[in-house]
């Protein structure tokens, strides 16, 4: 039988880089008080930044590891050393939420005391502003109560999608790495607008608004992107001409290759 989770758990974020900060911001946005959340970081400068930005204090690993919920947000290459140092301080019934790309929950569970619940998650950077998408998978000891707690803690990051752990590497490649693909597309669209004669500020506003609006249209309509694309593509029109050139240059194939490469890299990091 699992240990009941507290109604107001204490949370520690172990490693507050880009992903760790995204989760930290989301946890606070979900309703956790800054006094209930601590960070474990290496640099005093980073600790000062987090205190100024979020009102959370930074503590030694031994203190952070004794919290109710541990968000493990270090790079996969640093994970084994962190777990070895943290394990003696992890309390029975704790929940460990890992955002280390590619690392299976079984690997974490093996390095932690018995009775610790492990959940694997992959947020993305829009979680910093509450507009992220986080893929979550249950690991050893993660019953319905624990998964409900994870959902509650992460609701401030944006959309939370529960899926089998076997699909986590694919989710990492699509939503975890996806913002970088979208930003590259946005950057390229802005540059194209500038080359076409638009002032840079205007090109940026048009491109950013178009991308955000299109995503909202897909989400709100619930329709398949291909159907929406067909509606805006008049035969022989400007959109058709542009799409033809994108297909000729292999945009679709390039994205397929990018997702496969990211998925394979996640698997390699986890190994």
PDB file of C-alpha atoms in Angstrom:
ATOM      1  CA  UNK A   1       0.000   0.000   0.000  1.00  0.00           C
ATOM      2  CA  UNK A   2       1.392   3.415  -0.951  1.00  0.00           C
ATOM      3  CA  UNK A   3       1.976   6.174   1.536  1.00  0.00           C
ATOM      4  CA  UNK A   4      -0.663   8.888   1.214  1.00  0.00           C
ATOM      5  CA  UNK A   5       0.546  12.072  -0.413  1.00  0.00           C
ATOM      6  CA  UNK A   6       0.193  15.254   1.644  1.00  0.00           C
ATOM      7  CA  UNK A   7      -2.408  17.802   0.557  1.00  0.00           C
ATOM      8  CA  UNK A   8       0.249  20.520   0.346  1.00  0.00           C
ATOM      9  CA  UNK A   9       3.445  18.704  -0.553  1.00  0.00           C
ATOM     10  CA  UNK A  10       6.877  20.218  -0.197  1.00  0.00           C
ATOM     11  CA  UNK A  11       8.697  20.241  -3.536  1.00  0.00           C
ATOM     12  CA  UNK A  12      12.365  20.364  -4.476  1.00  0.00           C
ATOM     13  CA  UNK A  13      13.630  20.929  -7.999  1.00  0.00           C
ATOM     14  CA  UNK A  14      17.020  19.282  -8.358  1.00  0.00           C
ATOM     15  CA  UNK A  15      18.758  21.091 -11.200  1.00  0.00           C
ATOM     16  CA  UNK A  16      17.122  24.259 -12.485  1.00  0.00           C
ATOM     17  CA  UNK A  17      18.183  24.660 -16.087  1.00  0.00           C
ATOM     18  CA  UNK A  18      15.683  25.427 -18.836  1.00  0.00           C
ATOM     19  CA  UNK A  19      13.435  22.418 -18.217  1.00  0.00           C
ATOM     20  CA  UNK A  20      13.792  22.573 -14.452  1.00  0.00           C
ATOM     21  CA  UNK A  21      12.786  26.214 -14.460  1.00  0.00           C
ATOM     22  CA  UNK A  22       9.806  25.446 -16.698  1.00  0.00           C
ATOM     23  CA  UNK A  23       8.571  22.905 -14.146  1.00  0.00           C
ATOM     24  CA  UNK A  24       9.361  25.225 -11.237  1.00  0.00           C
ATOM     25  CA  UNK A  25       7.339  28.024 -12.808  1.00  0.00           C
ATOM     26  CA  UNK A  26       4.457  25.644 -13.527  1.00  0.00           C
ATOM     27  CA  UNK A  27       4.405  24.230  -9.999  1.00  0.00           C
ATOM     28  CA  UNK A  28       4.180  27.731  -8.562  1.00  0.00           C
ATOM     29  CA  UNK A  29       1.501  28.667 -11.091  1.00  0.00           C
ATOM     30  CA  UNK A  30      -0.436  25.563 -10.034  1.00  0.00           C
ATOM     31  CA  UNK A  31      -0.848  26.960  -6.556  1.00  0.00           C
ATOM     32  CA  UNK A  32       2.189  25.857  -4.569  1.00  0.00           C
ATOM     33  CA  UNK A  33       3.496  28.629  -2.339  1.00  0.00           C
ATOM     34  CA  UNK A  34       7.122  29.702  -2.804  1.00  0.00           C
ATOM     35  CA  UNK A  35       7.769  28.695   0.805  1.00  0.00           C
ATOM     36  CA  UNK A  36       6.844  25.108  -0.105  1.00  0.00           C
ATOM     37  CA  UNK A  37       9.267  24.929  -3.044  1.00  0.00           C
ATOM     38  CA  UNK A  38      13.063  24.876  -2.967  1.00  0.00           C
ATOM     39  CA  UNK A  39      15.754  24.589  -5.617  1.00  0.00           C
ATOM     40  CA  UNK A  40      19.043  22.719  -5.655  1.00  0.00           C
ATOM     41  CA  UNK A  41      21.549  24.488  -7.895  1.00  0.00           C
ATOM     42  CA  UNK A  42      25.300  24.644  -8.209  1.00  0.00           C
ATOM     43  CA  UNK A  43      25.925  28.355  -8.673  1.00  0.00           C
ATOM     44  CA  UNK A  44      25.206  31.146  -6.207  1.00  0.00           C
ATOM     45  CA  UNK A  45      24.331  33.424  -9.134  1.00  0.00           C
ATOM     46  CA  UNK A  46      21.617  31.039 -10.261  1.00  0.00           C
ATOM     47  CA  UNK A  47      20.264  30.771  -6.719  1.00  0.00           C
ATOM     48  CA  UNK A  48      19.993  34.554  -6.574  1.00  0.00           C
ATOM     49  CA  UNK A  49      18.173  34.636  -9.925  1.00  0.00           C
ATOM     50  CA  UNK A  50      15.594  32.104  -8.764  1.00  0.00           C
ATOM     51  CA  UNK A  51      15.055  33.903  -5.463  1.00  0.00           C
ATOM     52  CA  UNK A  52      14.524  37.195  -7.279  1.00  0.00           C
ATOM     53  CA  UNK A  53      12.321  35.763 -10.035  1.00  0.00           C
ATOM     54  CA  UNK A  54      10.192  33.269  -8.089  1.00  0.00           C
ATOM     55  CA  UNK A  55      10.783  33.893  -4.394  1.00  0.00           C
ATOM     56  CA  UNK A  56      12.147  30.393  -3.801  1.00  0.00           C
ATOM     57  CA  UNK A  57      15.269  29.648  -1.819  1.00  0.00           C
ATOM     58  CA  UNK A  58      18.065  27.285  -2.781  1.00  0.00           C
ATOM     59  CA  UNK A  59      19.223  24.562  -0.402  1.00  0.00           C
ATOM     60  CA  UNK A  60      21.884  21.841  -0.286  1.00  0.00           C
ATOM     61  CA  UNK A  61      21.050  18.519  -1.956  1.00  0.00           C
ATOM     62  CA  UNK A  62      20.759  16.748   1.386  1.00  0.00           C
ATOM     63  CA  UNK A  63      17.948  19.119   2.425  1.00  0.00           C
ATOM     64  CA  UNK A  64      16.202  19.179  -0.942  1.00  0.00           C
ATOM     65  CA  UNK A  65      16.229  15.386  -1.268  1.00  0.00           C
ATOM     66  CA  UNK A  66      14.192  15.083   1.955  1.00  0.00           C
ATOM     67  CA  UNK A  67      11.156  16.824   0.428  1.00  0.00           C
ATOM     68  CA  UNK A  68       7.866  15.113  -0.428  1.00  0.00           C
ATOM     69  CA  UNK A  69       8.244  15.593  -4.191  1.00  0.00           C
ATOM     70  CA  UNK A  70      11.594  15.653  -5.972  1.00  0.00           C
ATOM     71  CA  UNK A  71      11.730  17.007  -9.509  1.00  0.00           C
ATOM     72  CA  UNK A  72      14.889  15.576 -11.050  1.00  0.00           C
ATOM     73  CA  UNK A  73      15.847  17.952 -13.845  1.00  0.00           C
ATOM     74  CA  UNK A  74      19.554  17.354 -14.420  1.00  0.00           C
ATOM     75  CA  UNK A  75      21.052  16.145 -17.682  1.00  0.00           C
ATOM     76  CA  UNK A  76      21.021  12.354 -18.175  1.00  0.00           C
ATOM     77  CA  UNK A  77      24.817  12.277 -17.960  1.00  0.00           C
ATOM     78  CA  UNK A  78      24.637  13.773 -14.448  1.00  0.00           C
ATOM     79  CA  UNK A  79      21.818  11.594 -13.195  1.00  0.00           C
ATOM     80  CA  UNK A  80      23.686   8.676 -11.640  1.00  0.00           C
ATOM     81  CA  UNK A  81      25.899  10.902  -9.507  1.00  0.00           C
ATOM     82  CA  UNK A  82      22.913  12.959  -8.364  1.00  0.00           C
ATOM     83  CA  UNK A  83      20.855   9.920  -7.379  1.00  0.00           C
ATOM     84  CA  UNK A  84      23.771   8.361  -5.512  1.00  0.00           C
ATOM     85  CA  UNK A  85      24.161  11.526  -3.446  1.00  0.00           C
ATOM     86  CA  UNK A  86      20.432  12.082  -2.953  1.00  0.00           C
ATOM     87  CA  UNK A  87      19.288   8.521  -2.176  1.00  0.00           C
ATOM     88  CA  UNK A  88      20.376   8.444   1.506  1.00  0.00           C
ATOM     89  CA  UNK A  89      18.200  11.491   2.187  1.00  0.00           C
ATOM     90  CA  UNK A  90      15.055  10.480   0.262  1.00  0.00           C
ATOM     91  CA  UNK A  91      12.182   9.796   2.637  1.00  0.00           C
ATOM     92  CA  UNK A  92       9.887   6.731   2.397  1.00  0.00           C
ATOM     93  CA  UNK A  93       6.806   7.447   0.314  1.00  0.00           C
ATOM     94  CA  UNK A  94       8.438  10.293  -1.607  1.00  0.00           C
ATOM     95  CA  UNK A  95       7.509  10.977  -5.205  1.00  0.00           C
ATOM     96  CA  UNK A  96      10.294  11.433  -7.748  1.00  0.00           C
ATOM     97  CA  UNK A  97       9.327  13.206 -10.961  1.00  0.00           C
ATOM     98  CA  UNK A  98      12.069  12.897 -13.568  1.00  0.00           C
ATOM     99  CA  UNK A  99      12.376  15.163 -16.597  1.00  0.00           C
ATOM    100  CA  UNK A 100      15.729  13.674 -17.644  1.00  0.00           C
ATOM    101  CA  UNK A 101      15.373  12.968 -21.363  1.00  0.00           C
ATOM    102  CA  UNK A 102      15.431   9.318 -22.336  1.00  0.00           C
ATOM    103  CA  UNK A 103      15.963   7.904 -18.854  1.00  0.00           C
ATOM    104  CA  UNK A 104      13.550   5.033 -18.031  1.00  0.00           C
ATOM    105  CA  UNK A 105      11.834   4.993 -14.658  1.00  0.00           C
ATOM    106  CA  UNK A 106      13.286   1.575 -13.862  1.00  0.00           C
ATOM    107  CA  UNK A 107      16.767   3.105 -13.851  1.00  0.00           C
ATOM    108  CA  UNK A 108      15.707   5.734 -11.334  1.00  0.00           C
ATOM    109  CA  UNK A 109      13.816   3.279  -9.142  1.00  0.00           C
ATOM    110  CA  UNK A 110      16.865   1.016  -8.943  1.00  0.00           C
ATOM    111  CA  UNK A 111      18.930   3.888  -7.521  1.00  0.00           C
ATOM    112  CA  UNK A 112      16.325   4.990  -4.951  1.00  0.00           C
ATOM    113  CA  UNK A 113      15.096   3.481  -1.657  1.00  0.00           C
ATOM    114  CA  UNK A 114      12.219   1.030  -1.682  1.00  0.00           C
ATOM    115  CA  UNK A 115       8.749   2.554  -1.541  1.00  0.00           C
ATOM    116  CA  UNK A 116       9.594   5.639  -3.597  1.00  0.00           C
ATOM    117  CA  UNK A 117       7.185   6.344  -6.452  1.00  0.00           C
ATOM    118  CA  UNK A 118       8.740   7.331  -9.794  1.00  0.00           C
ATOM    119  CA  UNK A 119       7.081   9.257 -12.617  1.00  0.00           C
ATOM    120  CA  UNK A 120       8.657  10.301 -15.893  1.00  0.00           C
ATOM    121  CA  UNK A 121       7.716  13.542 -17.603  1.00  0.00           C
ATOM    122  CA  UNK A 122       8.836  15.601 -20.569  1.00  0.00           C
ATOM    123  CA  UNK A 123       7.710  19.238 -20.493  1.00  0.00           C
ATOM    124  CA  UNK A 124       8.657  21.826 -23.071  1.00  0.00           C
ATOM    125  CA  UNK A 125       9.802  25.418 -22.789  1.00  0.00           C
ATOM    126  CA  UNK A 126       6.369  27.060 -23.334  1.00  0.00           C
ATOM    127  CA  UNK A 127       5.625  25.718 -19.845  1.00  0.00           C
ATOM    128  CA  UNK A 128       7.521  28.795 -18.624  1.00  0.00           C
ATOM    129  CA  UNK A 129       4.466  30.866 -19.573  1.00  0.00           C
ATOM    130  CA  UNK A 130       1.824  28.222 -18.810  1.00  0.00           C
ATOM    131  CA  UNK A 131       1.404  27.233 -22.462  1.00  0.00           C
ATOM    132  CA  UNK A 132       3.430  24.038 -22.507  1.00  0.00           C
ATOM    133  CA  UNK A 133       2.656  20.429 -23.296  1.00  0.00           C
ATOM    134  CA  UNK A 134       3.969  17.831 -20.860  1.00  0.00           C
ATOM    135  CA  UNK A 135       3.977  14.098 -21.533  1.00  0.00           C
ATOM    136  CA  UNK A 136       3.715  12.075 -18.293  1.00  0.00           C
ATOM    137  CA  UNK A 137       4.181   8.342 -17.681  1.00  0.00           C
ATOM    138  CA  UNK A 138       3.741   6.290 -14.525  1.00  0.00           C
ATOM    139  CA  UNK A 139       6.700   4.291 -13.256  1.00  0.00           C
ATOM    140  CA  UNK A 140       7.251   1.976 -10.289  1.00  0.00           C
ATOM    141  CA  UNK A 141       5.027   2.831  -7.325  1.00  0.00           C
ATOM    142  CA  UNK A 142       3.096   5.518  -9.210  1.00  0.00           C
ATOM    143  CA  UNK A 143      -0.531   4.649  -8.471  1.00  0.00           C
ATOM    144  CA  UNK A 144      -3.597   6.713  -9.376  1.00  0.00           C
ATOM    145  CA  UNK A 145      -3.179   8.927  -6.328  1.00  0.00           C
ATOM    146  CA  UNK A 146       0.405   9.745  -7.225  1.00  0.00           C
ATOM    147  CA  UNK A 147      -0.460  10.415 -10.866  1.00  0.00           C
ATOM    148  CA  UNK A 148      -3.276  12.712  -9.744  1.00  0.00           C
ATOM    149  CA  UNK A 149      -0.771  14.632  -7.624  1.00  0.00           C
ATOM    150  CA  UNK A 150       1.569  14.961 -10.610  1.00  0.00           C
ATOM    151  CA  UNK A 151      -1.293  16.251 -12.731  1.00  0.00           C
ATOM    152  CA  UNK A 152      -2.167  18.805 -10.066  1.00  0.00           C
ATOM    153  CA  UNK A 153       1.429  19.986  -9.726  1.00  0.00           C
ATOM    154  CA  UNK A 154       1.917  20.299 -13.479  1.00  0.00           C
ATOM    155  CA  UNK A 155      -1.392  21.878 -14.451  1.00  0.00           C
ATOM    156  CA  UNK A 156       0.286  25.275 -14.307  1.00  0.00           C
ATOM    157  CA  UNK A 157       2.648  24.235 -17.101  1.00  0.00           C
ATOM    158  CA  UNK A 158      -0.192  23.860 -19.628  1.00  0.00           C
ATOM    159  CA  UNK A 159      -1.590  20.685 -21.174  1.00  0.00           C
ATOM    160  CA  UNK A 160      -0.631  17.403 -19.463  1.00  0.00           C
ATOM    161  CA  UNK A 161      -0.825  14.239 -21.567  1.00  0.00           C
ATOM    162  CA  UNK A 162      -0.605  10.823 -19.859  1.00  0.00           C
ATOM    163  CA  UNK A 163       0.869   8.090 -22.043  1.00  0.00           C
ATOM    164  CA  UNK A 164       2.691   4.745 -21.727  1.00  0.00           C
ATOM    165  CA  UNK A 165       6.369   5.075 -20.954  1.00  0.00           C
ATOM    166  CA  UNK A 166       7.248   3.221 -24.165  1.00  0.00           C
ATOM    167  CA  UNK A 167       6.082   6.332 -26.048  1.00  0.00           C
ATOM    168  CA  UNK A 168       8.095   8.841 -24.015  1.00  0.00           C
ATOM    169  CA  UNK A 169      11.060   9.016 -26.384  1.00  0.00           C
ATOM    170  CA  UNK A 170       8.733   9.768 -29.286  1.00  0.00           C
ATOM    171  CA  UNK A 171       6.970  12.408 -27.200  1.00  0.00           C
ATOM    172  CA  UNK A 172      10.334  13.945 -26.346  1.00  0.00           C
ATOM    173  CA  UNK A 173      11.116  14.184 -30.055  1.00  0.00           C
ATOM    174  CA  UNK A 174       7.773  15.817 -30.914  1.00  0.00           C
ATOM    175  CA  UNK A 175       6.807  18.086 -27.996  1.00  0.00           C
ATOM    176  CA  UNK A 176      10.013  18.266 -25.971  1.00  0.00           C
ATOM    177  CA  UNK A 177      12.184  19.248 -28.936  1.00  0.00           C
ATOM    178  CA  UNK A 178       9.273  20.625 -30.966  1.00  0.00           C
ATOM    179  CA  UNK A 179       9.557  24.249 -29.803  1.00  0.00           C
ATOM    180  CA  UNK A 180      13.020  24.421 -31.378  1.00  0.00           C
ATOM    181  CA  UNK A 181      11.616  23.213 -34.711  1.00  0.00           C
ATOM    182  CA  UNK A 182       8.803  25.752 -34.524  1.00  0.00           C
ATOM    183  CA  UNK A 183      11.185  28.548 -33.571  1.00  0.00           C
ATOM    184  CA  UNK A 184      13.407  27.694 -36.531  1.00  0.00           C
ATOM    185  CA  UNK A 185      10.337  27.851 -38.776  1.00  0.00           C
ATOM    186  CA  UNK A 186       9.326  31.164 -37.217  1.00  0.00           C
ATOM    187  CA  UNK A 187      12.823  32.566 -37.580  1.00  0.00           C
ATOM    188  CA  UNK A 188      12.904  31.501 -41.233  1.00  0.00           C
ATOM    189  CA  UNK A 189       9.461  32.956 -41.928  1.00  0.00           C
ATOM    190  CA  UNK A 190      10.510  36.297 -40.460  1.00  0.00           C
ATOM    191  CA  UNK A 191      13.668  36.326 -42.563  1.00  0.00           C
ATOM    192  CA  UNK A 192      11.647  35.474 -45.643  1.00  0.00           C
ATOM    193  CA  UNK A 193       9.325  38.387 -44.911  1.00  0.00           C
ATOM    194  CA  UNK A 194      12.288  40.736 -44.609  1.00  0.00           C
ATOM    195  CA  UNK A 195      13.687  39.498 -47.932  1.00  0.00           C
ATOM    196  CA  UNK A 196      10.252  40.076 -49.459  1.00  0.00           C
ATOM    197  CA  UNK A 197      10.403  43.743 -48.400  1.00  0.00           C
ATOM    198  CA  UNK A 198       8.726  43.888 -44.980  1.00  0.00           C
ATOM    199  CA  UNK A 199      10.274  45.798 -42.080  1.00  0.00           C
ATOM    200  CA  UNK A 200      11.684  43.286 -39.589  1.00  0.00           C
ATOM    201  CA  UNK A 201       9.323  44.290 -36.771  1.00  0.00           C
ATOM    202  CA  UNK A 202       6.332  43.926 -39.093  1.00  0.00           C
ATOM    203  CA  UNK A 203       7.537  40.576 -40.427  1.00  0.00           C
ATOM    204  CA  UNK A 204       8.032  39.326 -36.866  1.00  0.00           C
ATOM    205  CA  UNK A 205       4.575  40.463 -35.776  1.00  0.00           C
ATOM    206  CA  UNK A 206       2.882  38.936 -38.817  1.00  0.00           C
ATOM    207  CA  UNK A 207       4.759  35.628 -38.557  1.00  0.00           C
ATOM    208  CA  UNK A 208       4.342  35.254 -34.786  1.00  0.00           C
ATOM    209  CA  UNK A 209       0.647  36.091 -34.891  1.00  0.00           C
ATOM    210  CA  UNK A 210       0.074  33.721 -37.789  1.00  0.00           C
ATOM    211  CA  UNK A 211       1.798  30.839 -36.014  1.00  0.00           C
ATOM    212  CA  UNK A 212      -0.020  31.419 -32.719  1.00  0.00           C
ATOM    213  CA  UNK A 213      -3.372  31.910 -34.443  1.00  0.00           C
ATOM    214  CA  UNK A 214      -3.016  28.796 -36.556  1.00  0.00           C
ATOM    215  CA  UNK A 215      -2.206  26.676 -33.514  1.00  0.00           C
ATOM    216  CA  UNK A 216      -5.262  28.102 -31.738  1.00  0.00           C
ATOM    217  CA  UNK A 217      -7.420  27.348 -34.791  1.00  0.00           C
ATOM    218  CA  UNK A 218      -6.337  23.713 -34.819  1.00  0.00           C
ATOM    219  CA  UNK A 219      -6.911  23.342 -31.082  1.00  0.00           C
ATOM    220  CA  UNK A 220     -10.293  25.078 -30.993  1.00  0.00           C
ATOM    221  CA  UNK A 221     -11.731  23.545 -34.180  1.00  0.00           C
ATOM    222  CA  UNK A 222     -10.588  19.996 -33.436  1.00  0.00           C
ATOM    223  CA  UNK A 223     -10.152  19.441 -37.162  1.00  0.00           C
ATOM    224  CA  UNK A 224      -7.205  17.721 -38.822  1.00  0.00           C
ATOM    225  CA  UNK A 225      -4.501  20.153 -39.978  1.00  0.00           C
ATOM    226  CA  UNK A 226      -4.700  18.817 -43.527  1.00  0.00           C
ATOM    227  CA  UNK A 227      -8.372  19.807 -43.790  1.00  0.00           C
ATOM    228  CA  UNK A 228      -7.674  23.296 -42.511  1.00  0.00           C
ATOM    229  CA  UNK A 229      -4.739  23.616 -44.894  1.00  0.00           C
ATOM    230  CA  UNK A 230      -6.909  22.627 -47.865  1.00  0.00           C
ATOM    231  CA  UNK A 231      -9.410  25.358 -47.009  1.00  0.00           C
ATOM    232  CA  UNK A 232      -6.803  28.083 -47.212  1.00  0.00           C
ATOM    233  CA  UNK A 233      -5.222  26.708 -50.390  1.00  0.00           C
ATOM    234  CA  UNK A 234      -7.085  28.013 -53.427  1.00  0.00           C
ATOM    235  CA  UNK A 235      -6.303  26.255 -56.735  1.00  0.00           C
ATOM    236  CA  UNK A 236      -3.643  28.207 -58.578  1.00  0.00           C
ATOM    237  CA  UNK A 237      -3.342  30.745 -55.758  1.00  0.00           C
ATOM    238  CA  UNK A 238      -0.457  32.173 -53.772  1.00  0.00           C
ATOM    239  CA  UNK A 239      -0.665  29.594 -50.974  1.00  0.00           C
ATOM    240  CA  UNK A 240      -0.617  26.721 -53.454  1.00  0.00           C
ATOM    241  CA  UNK A 241       2.498  28.164 -55.079  1.00  0.00           C
ATOM    242  CA  UNK A 242       4.277  28.464 -51.740  1.00  0.00           C
ATOM    243  CA  UNK A 243       3.264  24.988 -50.579  1.00  0.00           C
ATOM    244  CA  UNK A 244       4.480  23.452 -53.818  1.00  0.00           C
ATOM    245  CA  UNK A 245       7.906  24.963 -53.275  1.00  0.00           C
ATOM    246  CA  UNK A 246       8.017  23.707 -49.659  1.00  0.00           C
ATOM    247  CA  UNK A 247       7.155  20.183 -50.810  1.00  0.00           C
ATOM    248  CA  UNK A 248       9.808  20.378 -53.520  1.00  0.00           C
ATOM    249  CA  UNK A 249      12.390  21.393 -50.906  1.00  0.00           C
ATOM    250  CA  UNK A 250      11.392  18.446 -48.688  1.00  0.00           C
ATOM    251  CA  UNK A 251       9.963  20.200 -45.622  1.00  0.00           C
ATOM    252  CA  UNK A 252       7.784  17.236 -44.659  1.00  0.00           C
ATOM    253  CA  UNK A 253      10.609  14.712 -45.051  1.00  0.00           C
ATOM    254  CA  UNK A 254      12.986  16.940 -43.099  1.00  0.00           C
ATOM    255  CA  UNK A 255      10.587  17.076 -40.144  1.00  0.00           C
ATOM    256  CA  UNK A 256      10.165  13.305 -40.208  1.00  0.00           C
ATOM    257  CA  UNK A 257      13.939  12.903 -40.135  1.00  0.00           C
ATOM    258  CA  UNK A 258      14.273  15.451 -37.321  1.00  0.00           C
ATOM    259  CA  UNK A 259      11.761  13.667 -35.081  1.00  0.00           C
ATOM    260  CA  UNK A 260      13.374  10.280 -35.708  1.00  0.00           C
ATOM    261  CA  UNK A 261      16.831  11.693 -34.942  1.00  0.00           C
ATOM    262  CA  UNK A 262      15.622  13.285 -31.712  1.00  0.00           C
ATOM    263  CA  UNK A 263      13.840  10.088 -30.650  1.00  0.00           C
ATOM    264  CA  UNK A 264      16.958   8.011 -31.286  1.00  0.00           C
ATOM    265  CA  UNK A 265      19.107  10.488 -29.373  1.00  0.00           C
ATOM    266  CA  UNK A 266      16.735  10.304 -26.410  1.00  0.00           C
ATOM    267  CA  UNK A 267      17.078   6.537 -26.405  1.00  0.00           C
ATOM    268  CA  UNK A 268      20.862   6.804 -26.519  1.00  0.00           C
ATOM    269  CA  UNK A 269      20.925   9.272 -23.614  1.00  0.00           C
ATOM    270  CA  UNK A 270      18.752   6.957 -21.547  1.00  0.00           C
ATOM    271  CA  UNK A 271      21.075   4.054 -22.159  1.00  0.00           C
TER     272      UNK A 271
END
